[in-house]
Amino acid sequence: MALTPVTAVGLVVALVGFELLDRLRRAAARAAGSAADPAARDRPRATALREHLWKWAVPATLLAVVALEGNTLASIGWRIGSPEQLVSQVAVGLAAMVGVNIATAPLWAKVGDGGESLAAGLGSFAALSVPERLFVAFTAGATEETAFHGYALERLLALTGSPPLAGGVSLLAFTLGHVGDTWDRDAVIRIAQPALVTTLLYLWFRSLPALIAIHALNDAVGLLLAERYADETPPAGGDTDASAGAAAGASEAGSVDGSTADADATDSTALDWLRGE
């Protein structure tokens, strides 16, 4: 496969599109806020779901790129062998995610802050209702997998023929895309683990629907347990936009930015659970 200008644009959108979109929207919000109210630039964005809705702009753009390339959805991993195979892949993927989390929990408990920043970031999602959290989880799975694996990894693999190179670039972009207000450096280091697992799973399955399901379900588990990490009175309406992921898995919600609960307020029992103790 030859690198065309259209594909080059697609790779930029896939690898850094979430970050570019977030910076553009922040700059526009600051400009509008400072013009109307100088203090507005320091206020957190209040409509969290709106921030997640904007993430769909990235896969929408990539679908347009695929059409301009003259390719089909199969070229970005939209492949399903059979319903039974899909269910099997999702089950294996979730088992791998959970198994790796359990196996590495004792090690992660001794790295960095021991999981406090990750717990605080998860706790910030407690302000959302259950349906809202499920929407965030699905959005993270669908948008991030389409960008980082479905498009970026597939195109890099076609261009280079090297799974390690294609997977490595996608993994790096996936992980760095979570740096923001919700996830600090210590949290992002931990998020690199589920990012690595999902990258390896994609290279194995080469099925975008399977990875979207694995990612979204993994994120949903973390987000539905957000109360375990939140202060009793979490800030309402904080901007929680990560992929996850993340979730999650500790949400991988691709450029996830928002107000973060103070780590000192994290419940000790929940933190022990996160550490696997």
Tab-separated table of C-alpha atoms in Angstrom:
chain	number	residue	atom	x	y	z
A	1	MET	CA	0.000	0.000	0.000
A	2	ALA	CA	1.299	3.458	-0.925
A	3	LEU	CA	0.921	6.433	1.370
A	4	THR	CA	-1.448	8.901	-0.289
A	5	PRO	CA	-2.317	12.406	0.960
A	6	VAL	CA	-5.776	11.152	1.942
A	7	THR	CA	-4.329	8.294	4.001
A	8	ALA	CA	-1.783	10.651	5.567
A	9	VAL	CA	-4.638	12.879	6.713
A	10	GLY	CA	-6.439	9.819	8.018
A	11	LEU	CA	-3.416	8.774	10.072
A	12	VAL	CA	-3.113	12.229	11.610
A	13	VAL	CA	-6.802	12.193	12.529
A	14	ALA	CA	-6.576	8.677	13.945
A	15	LEU	CA	-3.402	9.181	15.983
A	16	VAL	CA	-3.857	12.732	17.316
A	17	GLY	CA	-7.383	13.682	16.279
A	18	PHE	CA	-8.832	13.543	19.799
A	19	GLU	CA	-6.077	15.775	21.141
A	20	LEU	CA	-6.358	18.269	18.273
A	21	LEU	CA	-10.139	18.430	18.644
A	22	ASP	CA	-9.861	18.958	22.389
A	23	ARG	CA	-7.291	21.748	22.037
A	24	LEU	CA	-9.334	23.468	19.358
A	25	ARG	CA	-12.487	23.367	21.473
A	26	ARG	CA	-10.642	24.540	24.581
A	27	ALA	CA	-9.163	27.471	22.682
A	28	ALA	CA	-12.576	28.406	21.298
A	29	ALA	CA	-14.145	28.131	24.757
A	30	ARG	CA	-11.422	30.300	26.310
A	31	ALA	CA	-11.815	32.925	23.609
A	32	ALA	CA	-15.583	33.017	23.961
A	33	GLY	CA	-15.416	32.922	27.748
A	34	SER	CA	-12.828	35.654	28.108
A	35	ALA	CA	-14.806	37.909	25.805
A	36	ALA	CA	-17.971	37.529	27.872
A	37	ASP	CA	-16.469	36.968	31.312
A	38	PRO	CA	-12.736	36.978	32.140
A	39	ALA	CA	-13.301	34.370	34.866
A	40	ALA	CA	-14.978	31.934	32.476
A	41	ARG	CA	-11.678	30.627	31.181
A	42	ASP	CA	-11.026	28.996	34.574
A	43	ARG	CA	-14.365	27.206	34.822
A	44	PRO	CA	-14.564	23.486	34.066
A	45	ARG	CA	-16.736	22.522	31.129
A	46	ALA	CA	-20.057	21.656	32.757
A	47	THR	CA	-21.795	19.451	30.205
A	48	ALA	CA	-19.855	16.213	30.383
A	49	LEU	CA	-21.898	14.257	27.847
A	50	ARG	CA	-21.439	17.018	25.293
A	51	GLU	CA	-17.697	16.488	25.553
A	52	HIS	CA	-18.130	12.774	24.873
A	53	LEU	CA	-20.469	13.436	21.975
A	54	TRP	CA	-17.725	15.474	20.321
A	55	LYS	CA	-15.481	12.389	20.275
A	56	TRP	CA	-17.684	10.914	17.559
A	57	ALA	CA	-16.318	13.559	15.190
A	58	VAL	CA	-13.082	11.561	14.928
A	59	PRO	CA	-14.534	8.246	13.662
A	60	ALA	CA	-17.000	10.166	11.476
A	61	THR	CA	-14.049	11.893	9.794
A	62	LEU	CA	-12.238	8.570	9.420
A	63	LEU	CA	-15.258	7.001	7.723
A	64	ALA	CA	-15.166	9.847	5.212
A	65	VAL	CA	-11.449	9.217	4.694
A	66	VAL	CA	-12.075	5.518	4.067
A	67	ALA	CA	-14.684	6.423	1.451
A	68	LEU	CA	-12.278	8.850	-0.241
A	69	GLU	CA	-9.622	6.130	-0.286
A	70	GLY	CA	-12.065	3.874	-2.105
A	71	ASN	CA	-11.774	1.272	0.655
A	72	THR	CA	-14.417	-0.706	2.506
A	73	LEU	CA	-15.117	-0.986	6.229
A	74	ALA	CA	-13.248	-4.291	6.196
A	75	SER	CA	-10.066	-2.261	5.617
A	76	ILE	CA	-10.430	-0.791	9.117
A	77	GLY	CA	-11.181	-4.107	10.785
A	78	TRP	CA	-14.951	-4.344	10.453
A	79	ARG	CA	-14.872	-8.117	10.210
A	80	ILE	CA	-17.128	-10.665	11.916
A	81	GLY	CA	-16.545	-14.329	11.147
A	82	SER	CA	-19.762	-15.486	12.791
A	83	PRO	CA	-21.867	-14.544	15.820
A	84	GLU	CA	-20.392	-17.463	17.736
A	85	GLN	CA	-16.846	-16.379	16.907
A	86	LEU	CA	-17.605	-12.808	17.950
A	87	VAL	CA	-18.970	-13.921	21.330
A	88	SER	CA	-15.952	-16.171	21.816
A	89	GLN	CA	-13.503	-13.374	21.004
A	90	VAL	CA	-15.225	-10.968	23.387
A	91	ALA	CA	-15.207	-13.560	26.178
A	92	VAL	CA	-11.523	-14.342	25.634
A	93	GLY	CA	-10.674	-10.650	25.479
A	94	LEU	CA	-12.467	-9.808	28.718
A	95	ALA	CA	-10.857	-12.791	30.425
A	96	ALA	CA	-7.461	-11.555	29.262
A	97	MET	CA	-8.116	-8.029	30.537
A	98	VAL	CA	-9.306	-9.252	33.946
A	99	GLY	CA	-6.581	-11.871	34.222
A	100	VAL	CA	-3.782	-9.412	33.485
A	101	ASN	CA	-5.273	-6.903	35.944
A	102	ILE	CA	-5.333	-9.504	38.724
A	103	ALA	CA	-1.851	-10.802	37.953
A	104	THR	CA	-0.229	-7.352	37.904
A	105	ALA	CA	-2.156	-5.740	40.784
A	106	PRO	CA	0.522	-6.494	43.430
A	107	LEU	CA	3.190	-4.949	41.194
A	108	TRP	CA	1.157	-1.829	40.404
A	109	ALA	CA	0.515	-1.303	44.121
A	110	LYS	CA	4.242	-0.565	44.490
A	111	VAL	CA	4.553	1.714	41.464
A	112	GLY	CA	4.061	5.480	41.557
A	113	ASP	CA	1.278	6.548	43.900
A	114	GLY	CA	-0.060	3.026	44.279
A	115	GLY	CA	-3.222	3.760	42.331
A	116	GLU	CA	-4.465	6.850	44.177
A	117	SER	CA	-4.615	9.103	41.110
A	118	LEU	CA	-6.304	6.389	39.083
A	119	ALA	CA	-8.902	5.896	41.819
A	120	ALA	CA	-9.475	9.655	41.998
A	121	GLY	CA	-9.962	9.825	38.240
A	122	LEU	CA	-12.487	6.986	38.333
A	123	GLY	CA	-14.269	8.668	41.230
A	124	SER	CA	-14.846	11.780	39.141
A	125	PHE	CA	-17.307	9.778	37.005
A	126	ALA	CA	-19.595	9.149	39.987
A	127	ALA	CA	-21.450	12.393	39.232
A	128	LEU	CA	-22.891	10.740	36.113
A	129	SER	CA	-26.000	8.541	36.129
A	130	VAL	CA	-25.726	4.856	35.223
A	131	PRO	CA	-27.051	5.379	31.655
A	132	GLU	CA	-24.614	8.257	31.195
A	133	ARG	CA	-21.692	6.119	32.334
A	134	LEU	CA	-22.718	3.346	29.951
A	135	PHE	CA	-22.851	5.905	27.147
A	136	VAL	CA	-19.359	7.099	28.078
A	137	ALA	CA	-18.083	3.501	28.083
A	138	PHE	CA	-19.609	2.729	24.685
A	139	THR	CA	-18.345	6.007	23.245
A	140	ALA	CA	-14.817	5.282	24.459
A	141	GLY	CA	-14.856	1.771	23.016
A	142	ALA	CA	-16.333	2.714	19.657
A	143	THR	CA	-14.439	5.949	18.988
A	144	GLU	CA	-11.016	4.980	20.344
A	145	GLU	CA	-10.910	1.492	18.835
A	146	THR	CA	-11.975	2.841	15.450
A	147	ALA	CA	-9.233	5.481	15.534
A	148	PHE	CA	-6.237	3.826	17.172
A	149	HIS	CA	-6.719	0.232	16.051
A	150	GLY	CA	-9.264	0.094	13.250
A	151	TYR	CA	-7.700	2.859	11.178
A	152	ALA	CA	-4.232	3.675	12.520
A	153	LEU	CA	-3.013	0.147	13.194
A	154	GLU	CA	-4.517	-1.279	9.999
A	155	ARG	CA	-3.052	1.446	7.810
A	156	LEU	CA	0.361	1.356	9.490
A	157	LEU	CA	0.386	-2.412	9.112
A	158	ALA	CA	-0.456	-2.119	5.418
A	159	LEU	CA	2.212	0.548	4.902
A	160	THR	CA	5.049	-1.075	6.870
A	161	GLY	CA	4.189	-4.761	7.027
A	162	SER	CA	5.463	-4.712	10.607
A	163	PRO	CA	3.007	-5.696	13.384
A	164	PRO	CA	5.402	-4.545	16.159
A	165	LEU	CA	5.852	-1.109	14.558
A	166	ALA	CA	2.173	-0.649	13.736
A	167	GLY	CA	1.106	-1.882	17.164
A	168	GLY	CA	3.748	0.177	18.947
A	169	VAL	CA	2.778	3.459	17.294
A	170	SER	CA	-0.915	2.813	17.946
A	171	LEU	CA	-0.216	1.865	21.563
A	172	LEU	CA	1.826	5.017	22.162
A	173	ALA	CA	-0.839	7.269	20.647
A	174	PHE	CA	-3.569	5.427	22.546
A	175	THR	CA	-1.793	5.843	25.886
A	176	LEU	CA	-0.692	9.465	25.466
A	177	GLY	CA	-4.191	10.351	24.311
A	178	HIS	CA	-5.404	9.847	27.895
A	179	VAL	CA	-3.169	12.506	29.438
A	180	GLY	CA	-5.441	15.240	30.754
A	181	ASP	CA	-7.195	16.683	33.763
A	182	THR	CA	-8.795	13.386	34.812
A	183	TRP	CA	-5.736	11.189	34.341
A	184	ASP	CA	-2.297	12.349	35.515
A	185	ARG	CA	1.057	10.737	34.729
A	186	ASP	CA	0.753	7.987	37.343
A	187	ALA	CA	-2.734	7.066	36.133
A	188	VAL	CA	-1.699	7.087	32.470
A	189	ILE	CA	1.194	4.733	33.216
A	190	ARG	CA	-1.343	2.268	34.593
A	191	ILE	CA	-3.697	2.844	31.668
A	192	ALA	CA	-0.859	1.741	29.371
A	193	GLN	CA	-1.487	-1.820	30.551
A	194	PRO	CA	-5.048	-2.241	29.227
A	195	ALA	CA	-3.960	-0.260	26.156
A	196	LEU	CA	-1.245	-2.860	25.527
A	197	VAL	CA	-3.651	-5.745	26.077
A	198	THR	CA	-6.229	-4.336	23.645
A	199	THR	CA	-3.516	-3.702	21.044
A	200	LEU	CA	-2.328	-7.305	21.268
A	201	LEU	CA	-5.910	-8.552	21.156
A	202	TYR	CA	-6.566	-6.537	18.015
A	203	LEU	CA	-3.461	-7.933	16.335
A	204	TRP	CA	-4.754	-11.390	17.231
A	205	PHE	CA	-8.425	-11.018	16.284
A	206	ARG	CA	-8.219	-8.261	13.635
A	207	SER	CA	-11.893	-7.635	14.392
A	208	LEU	CA	-12.989	-4.097	15.199
A	209	PRO	CA	-16.463	-5.106	16.489
A	210	ALA	CA	-14.883	-7.543	18.942
A	211	LEU	CA	-12.459	-4.940	20.282
A	212	ILE	CA	-15.163	-2.300	20.581
A	213	ALA	CA	-17.205	-4.714	22.702
A	214	ILE	CA	-14.215	-5.712	24.852
A	215	HIS	CA	-13.154	-2.111	25.398
A	216	ALA	CA	-16.680	-0.854	26.135
A	217	LEU	CA	-17.516	-3.668	28.555
A	218	ASN	CA	-14.198	-3.271	30.350
A	219	ASP	CA	-14.777	0.476	30.698
A	220	ALA	CA	-18.336	-0.077	31.872
A	221	VAL	CA	-17.144	-2.172	34.801
A	222	GLY	CA	-14.793	0.566	35.988
A	223	LEU	CA	-17.329	3.348	35.513
A	224	LEU	CA	-20.156	1.492	37.258
A	225	LEU	CA	-17.886	1.139	40.299
A	226	ALA	CA	-17.026	4.854	40.317
A	227	GLU	CA	-18.773	5.448	43.659
A	228	ARG	CA	-16.206	3.263	45.352
A	229	TYR	CA	-13.577	5.879	44.603
A	230	ALA	CA	-15.571	9.084	44.879
A	231	ASP	CA	-15.899	11.519	47.732
A	232	GLU	CA	-19.334	11.449	49.380
A	233	THR	CA	-20.059	14.787	47.686
A	234	PRO	CA	-18.416	14.651	44.264
A	235	PRO	CA	-18.409	17.803	42.154
A	236	ALA	CA	-21.433	17.872	39.882
A	237	GLY	CA	-21.204	18.343	36.154
A	238	GLY	CA	-17.464	17.939	35.814
A	239	ASP	CA	-16.082	17.281	32.378
A	240	THR	CA	-15.253	13.609	32.288
A	241	ASP	CA	-14.297	13.187	28.631
A	242	ALA	CA	-10.874	9.137	27.885
A	243	SER	CA	-10.330	5.792	24.755
A	244	ALA	CA	-11.140	4.992	27.963
A	245	GLY	CA	-11.251	2.675	28.409
A	246	ALA	CA	-10.772	2.957	29.575
A	247	ALA	CA	-11.967	3.342	30.724
A	248	ALA	CA	-11.315	2.683	31.545
A	249	GLY	CA	-10.040	-0.441	32.443
A	250	ALA	CA	-9.668	2.297	34.361
A	251	SER	CA	-11.446	3.946	31.562
A	252	GLU	CA	-9.502	4.276	28.335
A	253	ALA	CA	-11.655	7.063	27.257
A	254	GLY	CA	-9.354	8.800	24.685
A	255	SER	CA	-8.562	12.411	25.578
A	256	VAL	CA	-10.382	12.201	28.855
A	257	ASP	CA	-10.397	15.569	30.514
A	258	GLY	CA	-12.335	16.862	33.472
A	259	SER	CA	-12.440	17.805	37.130
A	260	THR	CA	-10.679	15.257	39.355
A	261	ALA	CA	-11.629	14.337	42.908
A	262	ASP	CA	-8.916	14.933	45.509
A	263	ALA	CA	-6.929	11.733	45.983
A	264	ASP	CA	-6.974	12.287	49.732
A	265	ALA	CA	-10.737	11.798	49.655
A	266	THR	CA	-10.454	8.368	48.055
A	267	ASP	CA	-11.993	5.646	50.165
A	268	SER	CA	-9.255	3.393	51.546
A	269	THR	CA	-11.283	0.221	51.039
A	270	ALA	CA	-11.868	1.068	47.391
A	271	LEU	CA	-8.176	1.811	46.900
A	272	ASP	CA	-7.252	-1.544	48.416
A	273	TRP	CA	-9.700	-3.202	46.015
A	274	LEU	CA	-8.122	-1.391	43.073
A	275	ARG	CA	-4.686	-2.548	44.185
A	276	GLY	CA	-5.882	-6.126	44.438
A	277	GLU	CA	-5.401	-6.325	48.203
